[in-house]
Amino acid sequence: MPINTIEWKNDCVRIIDQTKLPLKLEYLDCREVKSIWKAIKELKVRGAPAIGIAGALGVVLGMKDCPGGDINAFKRKLEQVIKYLASSRPTAVNLFWALERMKKCDKKSLLKEALKILEEDKAVCRKMADYGSGLIQDGDTCLTVCNAGALATADYGTALGVFYRAKEEGKSFKVYSCETRPLLQGARLTSWELKEHNVDVTLIADNTAGYLMKEGKIDKVFAGADRIAANGDTANKIGTFNLAILSHYHKIPFYIVAPVSTFDLKLKSGKGIPIEHRKPREVIHLQSKKVAHSRVKVYNPAFDVTPDKFIRAFVTEKGLIKPPFDKNIPNVIS
Ligand code: MRU
């Protein structure tokens, strides 16, 4: 089943409204840059590569009424639109990477560049899947967190792309999906996506992962990433760090699947990665149902940083990157 997470259609950006899944598969047409900003902020479109594509197409919308004739006026407006889109979410570097590419465009090349970013993502997903599926053996049981699938990219996904390719190759394996509180990307999106693709998936509450590992039921963990520093420290959905420590303790290989656009070589380590903090409402409510006192204090970081030493390898479109990461990452990525 093809999942059209994001596309350019009839002069607008058509996205799947992911806040409605899995109950409704609804599309949202964004015609203004403001609606793209809101869609990113509210996680209607989400996942690092998809946010990058949305940002790039958002620039096209933001610049649609600006004639390219006066170069200085065009550049001023372009910077303004880019700054606005960059304020939507801070952690996934793919957004800033895509906006940087858009910054170099003139009026004529804006749409071409945004569509190039989208098309490139499709090819990159397939390449990561090629390399990653080599890590899966018949009989494996894998664990994943959040959603690093088709809903997070323009095509196959990153971590989930590995499963799709292994399935196409006829391998027999199982996947556990962590529900991923507070916004339930694992429950709502990953288990939906994997089921739609006939991958054998079992949903677990986040706090079940340690027990499963202790029982010897997990062979490998695959996660996506939002930003990877030059030394391999990796920001991903909150709770990824817990899984990495648990994997290390149980000697289970922990893999990060991410495109080159997710690496931020300007940052030496994970210390400099900006972590998004979101509203208390997301924790006080479970979807729309209130589950805690309305005025209780809440701490709600959306991402955490896994230190490089817990990561067995990165799967990228350029192949696998193994330790020592501080040498091998800059060698492969730059
Ligand atoms: O807050 P989200 O849903 O945008 O967080 C997404 C993740 O953490 C993904 O694992 C990451 O972006 C990689 S997606 C290929």
Coordinates of C-alpha atoms and ligand atoms in Angstrom, one line a residue:
M1 CA 0.0 0.0 0.0
P2 CA 1.6 3.3 -1.0
I3 CA 1.5 5.9 1.7
N4 CA 1.7 9.5 0.3
T5 CA 2.9 11.3 3.4
I6 CA 3.7 14.5 1.5
E7 CA 3.4 15.6 -2.0
W8 CA 3.0 18.7 -4.2
K9 CA -0.4 18.7 -5.8
N10 CA -2.4 21.4 -7.6
D11 CA -0.1 24.1 -6.3
C12 CA -0.4 23.1 -2.7
V13 CA 1.3 20.8 -0.3
R14 CA -0.8 17.7 0.4
I15 CA 0.0 15.9 3.6
I16 CA -1.6 13.0 5.5
D17 CA -2.8 14.6 8.8
Q18 CA -1.0 12.2 11.1
T19 CA -2.8 13.4 14.2
K20 CA -5.9 11.6 12.8
L21 CA -4.3 8.3 12.3
P22 CA -5.0 5.4 12.7
L23 CA -8.7 6.2 13.1
K24 CA -8.9 8.3 9.9
L25 CA -6.7 8.5 6.8
E26 CA -7.3 12.2 6.0
Y27 CA -5.4 14.5 3.7
L28 CA -4.7 18.2 4.4
D29 CA -4.0 20.7 1.6
C30 CA -1.7 23.4 2.8
R31 CA -2.0 26.5 0.6
E32 CA -0.2 29.0 2.8
V33 CA 3.2 29.0 4.5
K34 CA 1.3 29.5 7.8
S35 CA -0.6 26.2 7.5
I36 CA 2.7 24.4 6.8
W37 CA 4.3 26.0 9.9
K38 CA 1.2 24.9 12.0
A39 CA 1.2 21.4 10.5
I40 CA 4.9 20.9 11.5
K41 CA 4.4 22.4 14.9
E42 CA 1.3 20.3 15.6
L43 CA 2.9 17.1 14.2
K44 CA 0.4 16.7 11.4
V45 CA 3.5 16.2 9.4
R46 CA 6.4 14.8 11.4
G47 CA 9.6 12.7 11.4
A48 CA 12.9 14.4 10.5
P49 CA 13.1 13.8 6.7
A50 CA 9.4 14.7 6.2
I51 CA 9.8 17.9 8.2
G52 CA 12.7 18.8 5.9
I53 CA 10.5 18.3 2.8
A54 CA 7.6 20.1 4.4
G55 CA 9.9 23.1 5.2
A56 CA 11.2 23.2 1.6
L57 CA 7.7 23.1 0.1
G58 CA 6.6 25.6 2.7
V59 CA 9.2 28.0 1.3
V60 CA 7.6 27.7 -2.1
L61 CA 4.2 28.6 -0.6
G62 CA 5.7 31.5 1.3
M63 CA 7.4 32.9 -1.8
K64 CA 4.5 32.4 -4.3
D65 CA 3.4 36.1 -4.3
C66 CA 6.9 37.5 -4.4
P67 CA 8.2 38.4 -7.9
G68 CA 11.8 37.5 -8.5
G69 CA 12.6 40.6 -10.5
D70 CA 14.0 42.7 -7.6
I71 CA 16.8 40.5 -6.3
N72 CA 17.3 42.3 -3.0
A73 CA 13.5 42.3 -2.2
F74 CA 13.4 38.6 -3.1
K75 CA 16.3 37.7 -0.9
R76 CA 14.9 39.7 2.0
K77 CA 11.5 37.9 1.8
L78 CA 13.2 34.5 1.3
E79 CA 15.2 35.0 4.5
Q80 CA 12.0 36.1 6.3
V81 CA 10.1 33.0 5.2
I82 CA 13.0 30.7 6.0
K83 CA 13.4 32.2 9.5
Y84 CA 9.7 31.7 10.1
L85 CA 9.7 28.0 9.1
A86 CA 12.8 27.4 11.1
S87 CA 10.9 28.5 14.2
S88 CA 8.5 25.6 14.0
R89 CA 10.5 22.8 15.6
P90 CA 14.1 22.9 16.7
T91 CA 15.5 19.4 17.0
A92 CA 15.4 17.7 13.6
V93 CA 18.3 19.1 11.6
N94 CA 16.8 18.0 8.3
L95 CA 14.5 21.0 8.5
F96 CA 17.5 23.4 8.7
W97 CA 19.4 21.4 6.1
A98 CA 16.5 21.7 3.6
L99 CA 16.0 25.4 4.4
E100 CA 19.7 26.0 3.7
R101 CA 19.3 24.5 0.3
M102 CA 16.2 26.6 -0.4
K103 CA 18.1 29.8 0.7
K104 CA 20.4 29.4 -2.4
C105 CA 17.5 29.4 -4.9
D106 CA 16.1 32.1 -7.2
K107 CA 12.4 32.5 -8.0
K108 CA 12.6 30.0 -10.9
S109 CA 14.4 27.3 -9.0
L110 CA 12.5 27.2 -5.7
L111 CA 9.9 24.6 -6.7
K112 CA 12.5 22.5 -8.6
E113 CA 14.8 22.4 -5.6
A114 CA 12.0 21.5 -3.1
L115 CA 10.8 18.6 -5.4
K116 CA 14.4 17.5 -5.8
I117 CA 14.7 17.3 -2.0
L118 CA 11.5 15.2 -2.0
E119 CA 12.7 12.9 -4.8
E120 CA 16.2 12.5 -3.3
D121 CA 14.6 11.3 0.0
K122 CA 12.8 8.5 -1.9
A123 CA 16.1 7.2 -3.3
V124 CA 17.9 7.6 0.0
C125 CA 15.2 5.6 1.8
R126 CA 15.7 2.7 -0.6
K127 CA 19.5 2.8 -0.2
M128 CA 19.3 2.7 3.6
A129 CA 16.9 -0.2 3.3
D130 CA 19.4 -2.0 1.1
Y131 CA 22.2 -1.7 3.6
G132 CA 20.0 -2.2 6.7
S133 CA 18.2 -5.4 5.6
G134 CA 21.6 -7.1 5.6
L135 CA 21.5 -6.8 9.4
I136 CA 18.3 -8.8 9.7
Q137 CA 18.4 -12.6 9.8
D138 CA 15.7 -15.2 9.5
G139 CA 14.1 -15.6 12.9
D140 CA 15.1 -12.2 14.3
T141 CA 12.8 -10.3 16.6
C142 CA 13.5 -6.5 16.4
L143 CA 12.3 -3.6 18.5
T144 CA 11.6 -0.1 17.3
V145 CA 10.4 3.2 18.8
C146 CA 8.4 6.2 17.6
N147 CA 7.8 6.2 13.9
A148 CA 10.7 6.1 11.5
G149 CA 8.7 4.8 8.6
A150 CA 6.9 5.9 5.4
L151 CA 5.0 8.5 7.5
A152 CA 8.3 10.1 8.5
T153 CA 9.7 10.3 5.0
A154 CA 8.6 10.6 1.3
D155 CA 8.9 6.9 0.8
Y156 CA 10.0 3.8 2.7
G157 CA 11.1 5.3 6.0
T158 CA 14.5 4.8 7.7
A159 CA 14.3 2.2 10.5
L160 CA 11.0 0.8 9.1
G161 CA 12.4 0.8 5.6
V162 CA 14.9 -1.9 6.8
F163 CA 11.9 -4.1 7.8
Y164 CA 10.1 -3.5 4.5
R165 CA 13.2 -4.5 2.5
A166 CA 13.8 -7.6 4.6
K167 CA 10.2 -8.6 4.1
E168 CA 10.5 -8.1 0.3
E169 CA 13.6 -10.4 0.5
G170 CA 11.4 -13.1 2.0
K171 CA 13.0 -13.0 5.5
S172 CA 10.9 -14.1 8.4
F173 CA 11.2 -11.8 11.4
K174 CA 9.0 -10.1 14.0
V175 CA 8.9 -6.5 15.2
Y176 CA 7.9 -5.0 18.6
S177 CA 6.8 -1.4 18.5
C178 CA 7.0 0.8 21.6
E179 CA 3.8 2.8 22.0
T180 CA 5.9 6.0 22.5
R181 CA 4.2 8.2 25.0
P182 CA 3.2 11.0 25.1
L183 CA 2.0 11.3 21.5
L184 CA 1.9 7.6 20.7
Q185 CA 3.7 7.6 17.4
G186 CA 4.5 3.9 17.9
A187 CA 0.9 2.9 18.7
R188 CA -0.9 5.1 16.3
L189 CA 1.6 5.2 13.4
T190 CA 4.2 2.5 13.4
S191 CA 1.9 -0.4 14.3
W192 CA -0.6 0.9 11.7
E193 CA 2.1 1.2 9.0
L194 CA 3.6 -2.2 9.7
K195 CA 0.2 -3.9 9.8
E196 CA -0.7 -2.3 6.5
H197 CA 2.5 -3.8 5.0
N198 CA 1.9 -7.2 6.5
V199 CA 4.9 -7.1 8.8
D200 CA 4.4 -9.2 12.0
V201 CA 4.2 -6.4 14.6
T202 CA 3.3 -6.5 18.3
L203 CA 2.6 -3.3 20.2
I204 CA 4.0 -2.9 23.7
A205 CA 3.7 -0.2 26.4
D206 CA 7.0 1.7 26.6
N207 CA 7.9 0.2 30.0
T208 CA 7.7 -3.4 28.7
A209 CA 11.0 -3.2 26.7
G210 CA 13.3 -4.2 29.6
Y211 CA 11.2 -7.2 30.5
L212 CA 11.2 -8.4 26.9
M213 CA 14.9 -8.0 26.6
K214 CA 15.5 -9.9 29.9
E215 CA 13.3 -12.7 28.6
G216 CA 15.7 -12.9 25.6
K217 CA 13.0 -11.9 23.2
I218 CA 14.8 -9.1 21.4
D219 CA 17.7 -9.6 19.0
K220 CA 18.1 -6.1 17.5
V221 CA 16.9 -2.6 18.0
F222 CA 16.4 -0.2 15.1
A223 CA 15.6 3.5 15.6
G224 CA 15.6 6.7 13.5
A225 CA 17.2 10.0 14.4
D226 CA 16.5 13.7 14.4
R227 CA 20.1 15.0 14.7
I228 CA 23.4 13.2 15.0
A229 CA 26.5 15.0 16.2
A230 CA 30.0 14.4 14.7
N231 CA 30.9 12.0 17.5
G232 CA 27.8 9.9 17.0
D233 CA 25.7 11.2 19.9
T234 CA 22.1 10.9 18.6
A235 CA 18.9 12.8 19.3
N236 CA 15.8 10.8 18.7
K237 CA 12.3 10.5 20.3
I238 CA 12.2 10.7 24.1
G239 CA 12.7 7.2 25.4
T240 CA 15.3 6.1 22.8
F241 CA 18.1 6.7 25.4
N242 CA 16.3 4.3 27.8
L243 CA 16.2 1.6 25.1
A244 CA 19.9 2.1 24.2
I245 CA 20.9 1.6 27.9
L246 CA 18.7 -1.5 28.2
S247 CA 20.2 -2.8 24.9
H248 CA 23.7 -2.2 26.1
Y249 CA 23.0 -4.0 29.4
H250 CA 21.5 -7.0 27.6
K251 CA 24.2 -7.0 24.9
I252 CA 21.6 -6.4 22.1
P253 CA 22.9 -4.5 19.0
F254 CA 21.3 -1.0 18.8
Y255 CA 21.2 0.5 15.3
I256 CA 20.4 4.0 14.2
V257 CA 19.1 4.3 10.6
A258 CA 19.3 7.9 9.3
P259 CA 20.2 9.7 6.1
V260 CA 23.3 11.9 5.7
S261 CA 20.9 15.0 6.1
T262 CA 20.4 14.0 9.7
F263 CA 24.1 14.4 10.6
D264 CA 25.1 17.8 12.0
L265 CA 28.9 17.9 11.8
K266 CA 29.0 21.4 13.1
L267 CA 28.2 19.9 16.5
K268 CA 31.1 18.0 18.1
S269 CA 28.9 16.1 20.6
G270 CA 25.3 15.8 21.6
K271 CA 25.6 18.5 24.2
G272 CA 24.8 21.2 21.6
I273 CA 21.6 19.5 20.2
P274 CA 18.6 21.7 20.9
I275 CA 15.9 19.7 22.5
E276 CA 12.3 20.6 21.9
H277 CA 10.1 20.9 25.0
R278 CA 6.4 20.6 24.4
K279 CA 3.1 21.6 26.2
P280 CA 2.0 20.0 29.4
R281 CA -1.3 19.1 27.8
E282 CA 0.3 16.2 25.8
V283 CA 1.2 14.5 29.1
I284 CA -1.9 15.4 31.1
H285 CA -4.0 14.0 28.3
L286 CA -3.9 10.6 26.6
Q287 CA -5.2 11.7 23.2
S288 CA -8.2 13.8 24.1
K289 CA -8.9 12.2 27.5
K290 CA -7.6 13.9 30.6
V291 CA -5.6 11.4 32.7
A292 CA -4.0 13.7 35.3
H293 CA -4.7 16.8 37.4
S294 CA -5.1 19.8 35.0
R295 CA -2.6 21.9 37.0
V296 CA 0.0 19.3 37.8
K297 CA 3.6 20.3 36.9
V298 CA 4.7 18.6 33.7
Y299 CA 8.1 18.0 32.2
N300 CA 7.8 17.2 28.5
P301 CA 11.0 17.0 26.4
A302 CA 10.2 15.6 23.0
F303 CA 13.7 14.1 22.4
D304 CA 16.7 12.7 24.2
V305 CA 20.3 12.1 23.3
T306 CA 21.8 8.7 23.2
P307 CA 25.6 8.7 23.7
D308 CA 27.6 7.2 20.8
K309 CA 29.0 4.4 23.0
F310 CA 25.6 2.7 23.1
I311 CA 25.2 2.6 19.3
R312 CA 26.5 -0.4 17.3
A313 CA 26.4 1.2 13.9
F314 CA 24.6 3.9 11.8
V315 CA 22.9 2.7 8.6
T316 CA 23.0 5.5 6.0
E317 CA 22.5 5.8 2.3
K318 CA 26.3 5.7 2.0
G319 CA 26.6 2.4 3.9
L320 CA 27.1 1.3 7.5
I321 CA 29.2 3.5 9.8
K322 CA 30.9 1.7 12.6
P323 CA 33.0 2.9 15.6
P324 CA 35.2 4.8 16.1
F325 CA 32.5 7.3 15.1
D326 CA 34.5 10.5 15.7
K327 CA 36.8 9.3 12.8
N328 CA 34.4 7.4 10.6
I329 CA 31.4 9.7 10.6
P330 CA 33.3 12.8 9.2
N331 CA 35.0 10.4 6.7
V332 CA 31.8 9.0 5.3
I333 CA 29.5 12.0 5.6
S334 CA 31.6 15.0 4.4
Ligands
MRU1 O1 8.2 14.2 17.3 P1 8.3 13.3 16.0 O2 7.2 12.4 15.8 O3 8.6 14.2 14.8 O4 9.6 12.5 16.3 C1 10.1 11.6 15.2 C2 11.3 10.8 15.6 O5 11.8 10.9 16.7 C3 11.8 9.9 14.6 O6 12.3 8.7 15.1 C4 12.9 10.6 13.7 O7 12.4 11.8 13.3 C5 13.3 9.8 12.6 S1 12.1 9.7 11.3 C6 12.8 8.8 10.0

